[in-house]
Amino acid sequence: RMGNAASEDGEDDGSAPVEDLSPQNSTKAAPRPREDAMRTSTSVSAERSLQGTSSSSRASGNSATKQEAARANAQGVELLRDGQHEEAIRQFKVALRNEPGSVQILNNLGLAHAKMQNFSGAYEWYEKAYQQDTGDVETLFSLAWVERKRQRFAQ
């Protein structure tokens, strides 16, 4: 069952859904494509250092690269939603070339492979995302989800 996290007093705190992982729950929610702000393990510090140097050519070049990554990622998400998995993977790889190490893009590549029932490939991409940000909860969920799928299909 899916529900919202409850605060200590049992009230719904309005936070993100929490999945019931009990054995009785046979249907597990699959990860969803991510369109949130591009994130890498170093992007926050890089963005902070660029705030005061927006007139430099490096900052404008970096901004254009990030914009291209965001455009390609968004296009990949749309293709994924339309069931065009292989073309989505191509777009996510374009995005990744422009934003190497993006947890969001790496997760989307994992999801695209999972939608094609390529759970080993999905695991590899989710593992790369995890290596970039070991604290990203969505990545941890995705790793667990795809590992469960790999075990189920291996039997």
CSV table of C-alpha atoms in Angstrom, one decimal:
chain,number,residue,atom,x,y,z
A,1,ARG,CA,0.0,0.0,0.0
A,2,MET,CA,1.2,3.5,-0.6
A,3,GLY,CA,0.6,6.1,2.1
A,4,ASN,CA,2.1,9.4,3.4
A,5,ALA,CA,4.6,9.4,6.1
A,6,ALA,CA,3.0,9.9,9.5
A,7,SER,CA,4.4,12.1,12.2
A,8,GLU,CA,5.1,10.8,15.7
A,9,ASP,CA,1.5,11.6,16.7
A,10,GLY,CA,0.2,9.5,13.8
A,11,GLU,CA,-1.0,12.5,11.7
A,12,ASP,CA,-0.2,12.7,8.0
A,13,ASP,CA,2.7,15.1,7.7
A,14,GLY,CA,2.1,15.7,3.9
A,15,SER,CA,5.5,14.3,3.0
A,16,ALA,CA,6.3,12.0,0.1
A,17,PRO,CA,4.5,8.6,-0.2
A,18,VAL,CA,6.1,5.8,1.7
A,19,GLU,CA,5.8,2.3,0.3
A,20,ASP,CA,4.7,-0.6,2.4
A,21,LEU,CA,7.3,-3.3,1.8
A,22,SER,CA,5.5,-6.0,3.7
A,23,PRO,CA,5.3,-9.5,2.0
A,24,GLN,CA,1.5,-9.2,1.7
A,25,ASN,CA,2.0,-6.3,-0.7
A,26,SER,CA,2.7,-8.0,-4.0
A,27,THR,CA,2.5,-4.9,-6.3
A,28,LYS,CA,5.4,-2.6,-5.9
A,29,ALA,CA,5.4,0.9,-7.4
A,30,ALA,CA,8.1,1.4,-10.1
A,31,PRO,CA,10.3,4.4,-10.0
A,32,ARG,CA,9.2,7.4,-12.1
A,33,PRO,CA,11.2,9.6,-14.5
A,34,ARG,CA,12.9,12.6,-12.8
A,35,GLU,CA,12.6,16.1,-14.3
A,36,ASP,CA,13.7,17.9,-11.1
A,37,ALA,CA,16.7,20.3,-11.2
A,38,MET,CA,19.8,18.7,-12.6
A,39,ARG,CA,21.9,17.4,-9.7
A,40,THR,CA,25.4,16.0,-9.5
A,41,SER,CA,27.6,15.4,-6.4
A,42,THR,CA,29.5,18.6,-7.2
A,43,SER,CA,26.8,20.7,-8.9
A,44,VAL,CA,25.9,22.7,-5.8
A,45,SER,CA,29.4,23.9,-5.1
A,46,ALA,CA,29.9,24.6,-8.9
A,47,GLU,CA,26.7,26.6,-9.0
A,48,ARG,CA,27.8,28.6,-6.0
A,49,SER,CA,31.2,29.4,-7.5
A,50,LEU,CA,29.5,30.5,-10.8
A,51,GLN,CA,27.0,32.9,-9.2
A,52,GLY,CA,29.6,35.7,-9.0
A,53,THR,CA,31.2,35.0,-12.3
A,54,SER,CA,28.2,35.0,-14.7
A,55,SER,CA,30.1,37.3,-17.1
A,56,SER,CA,32.9,34.8,-17.7
A,57,SER,CA,32.8,32.7,-20.9
A,58,ARG,CA,33.2,29.6,-18.8
A,59,ALA,CA,30.1,30.3,-16.8
A,60,SER,CA,28.0,31.0,-20.0
A,61,GLY,CA,29.4,27.9,-21.7
A,62,ASN,CA,28.6,25.8,-18.6
A,63,SER,CA,25.1,27.3,-18.5
A,64,ALA,CA,24.5,26.4,-22.2
A,65,THR,CA,25.7,22.9,-21.5
A,66,LYS,CA,23.3,22.5,-18.6
A,67,GLN,CA,20.5,23.9,-20.6
A,68,GLU,CA,21.2,21.3,-23.4
A,69,ALA,CA,21.3,18.6,-20.8
A,70,ALA,CA,18.0,19.7,-19.3
A,71,ARG,CA,16.4,19.9,-22.8
A,72,ALA,CA,17.6,16.4,-23.8
A,73,ASN,CA,16.5,15.0,-20.4
A,74,ALA,CA,13.0,16.5,-20.7
A,75,GLN,CA,12.8,15.1,-24.3
A,76,GLY,CA,13.9,11.7,-23.0
A,77,VAL,CA,11.2,11.8,-20.3
A,78,GLU,CA,8.5,12.5,-22.9
A,79,LEU,CA,9.7,9.7,-25.1
A,80,LEU,CA,9.8,7.4,-22.1
A,81,ARG,CA,6.2,8.3,-21.3
A,82,ASP,CA,5.2,7.6,-24.9
A,83,GLY,CA,6.8,4.2,-24.7
A,84,GLN,CA,9.7,5.0,-27.0
A,85,HIS,CA,12.3,3.5,-24.7
A,86,GLU,CA,15.3,3.2,-27.1
A,87,GLU,CA,14.9,6.8,-28.3
A,88,ALA,CA,14.5,7.9,-24.7
A,89,ILE,CA,17.8,6.2,-23.9
A,90,ARG,CA,19.5,8.0,-26.8
A,91,GLN,CA,18.2,11.4,-25.4
A,92,PHE,CA,19.3,10.6,-21.9
A,93,LYS,CA,22.8,9.7,-23.1
A,94,VAL,CA,22.9,13.1,-24.9
A,95,ALA,CA,21.9,14.7,-21.7
A,96,LEU,CA,24.5,12.7,-19.8
A,97,ARG,CA,27.3,13.9,-22.2
A,98,ASN,CA,26.3,17.5,-21.3
A,99,GLU,CA,25.9,16.8,-17.6
A,100,PRO,CA,28.2,13.9,-16.6
A,101,GLY,CA,27.4,12.5,-13.2
A,102,SER,CA,23.8,13.8,-13.1
A,103,VAL,CA,22.0,11.6,-10.6
A,104,GLN,CA,18.7,12.5,-12.3
A,105,ILE,CA,19.8,11.5,-15.8
A,106,LEU,CA,21.5,8.3,-14.5
A,107,ASN,CA,18.3,7.3,-12.8
A,108,ASN,CA,16.3,8.0,-15.9
A,109,LEU,CA,18.6,5.8,-17.9
A,110,GLY,CA,18.0,3.0,-15.3
A,111,LEU,CA,14.3,3.5,-15.5
A,112,ALA,CA,14.3,3.3,-19.3
A,113,HIS,CA,16.2,0.0,-19.2
A,114,ALA,CA,13.8,-1.3,-16.6
A,115,LYS,CA,10.8,-0.4,-18.8
A,116,MET,CA,12.4,-2.6,-21.5
A,117,GLN,CA,12.7,-5.5,-18.9
A,118,ASN,CA,16.5,-5.1,-19.0
A,119,PHE,CA,16.9,-5.2,-15.2
A,120,SER,CA,20.6,-5.9,-15.3
A,121,GLY,CA,21.2,-2.8,-17.4
A,122,ALA,CA,18.9,-0.8,-15.2
A,123,TYR,CA,20.8,-1.9,-12.1
A,124,GLU,CA,24.1,-0.7,-13.7
A,125,TRP,CA,22.7,2.8,-14.3
A,126,TYR,CA,21.1,3.0,-10.8
A,127,GLU,CA,24.4,1.9,-9.3
A,128,LYS,CA,26.2,4.7,-11.2
A,129,ALA,CA,23.6,7.2,-9.8
A,130,TYR,CA,24.1,5.8,-6.3
A,131,GLN,CA,27.9,6.3,-6.6
A,132,GLN,CA,27.3,9.9,-7.4
A,133,ASP,CA,25.0,10.5,-4.4
A,134,THR,CA,24.8,7.8,-1.8
A,135,GLY,CA,22.2,9.7,0.2
A,136,ASP,CA,19.6,10.1,-2.6
A,137,VAL,CA,16.5,8.2,-1.4
A,138,GLU,CA,15.0,7.8,-4.8
A,139,THR,CA,18.2,6.2,-6.1
A,140,LEU,CA,18.2,3.8,-3.1
A,141,PHE,CA,14.6,2.9,-3.7
A,142,SER,CA,15.3,2.3,-7.4
A,143,LEU,CA,18.3,0.1,-6.6
A,144,ALA,CA,16.2,-2.0,-4.2
A,145,TRP,CA,13.2,-2.1,-6.7
A,146,VAL,CA,15.3,-3.3,-9.6
A,147,GLU,CA,17.3,-5.8,-7.5
A,148,ARG,CA,14.0,-7.4,-6.5
A,149,LYS,CA,13.0,-7.5,-10.2
A,150,ARG,CA,16.3,-9.1,-11.1
A,151,GLN,CA,15.8,-11.8,-8.5
A,152,ARG,CA,12.2,-12.5,-9.6
A,153,PHE,CA,13.2,-12.8,-13.2
A,154,ALA,CA,16.3,-15.0,-12.4
A,155,GLN,CA,14.1,-17.7,-11.0
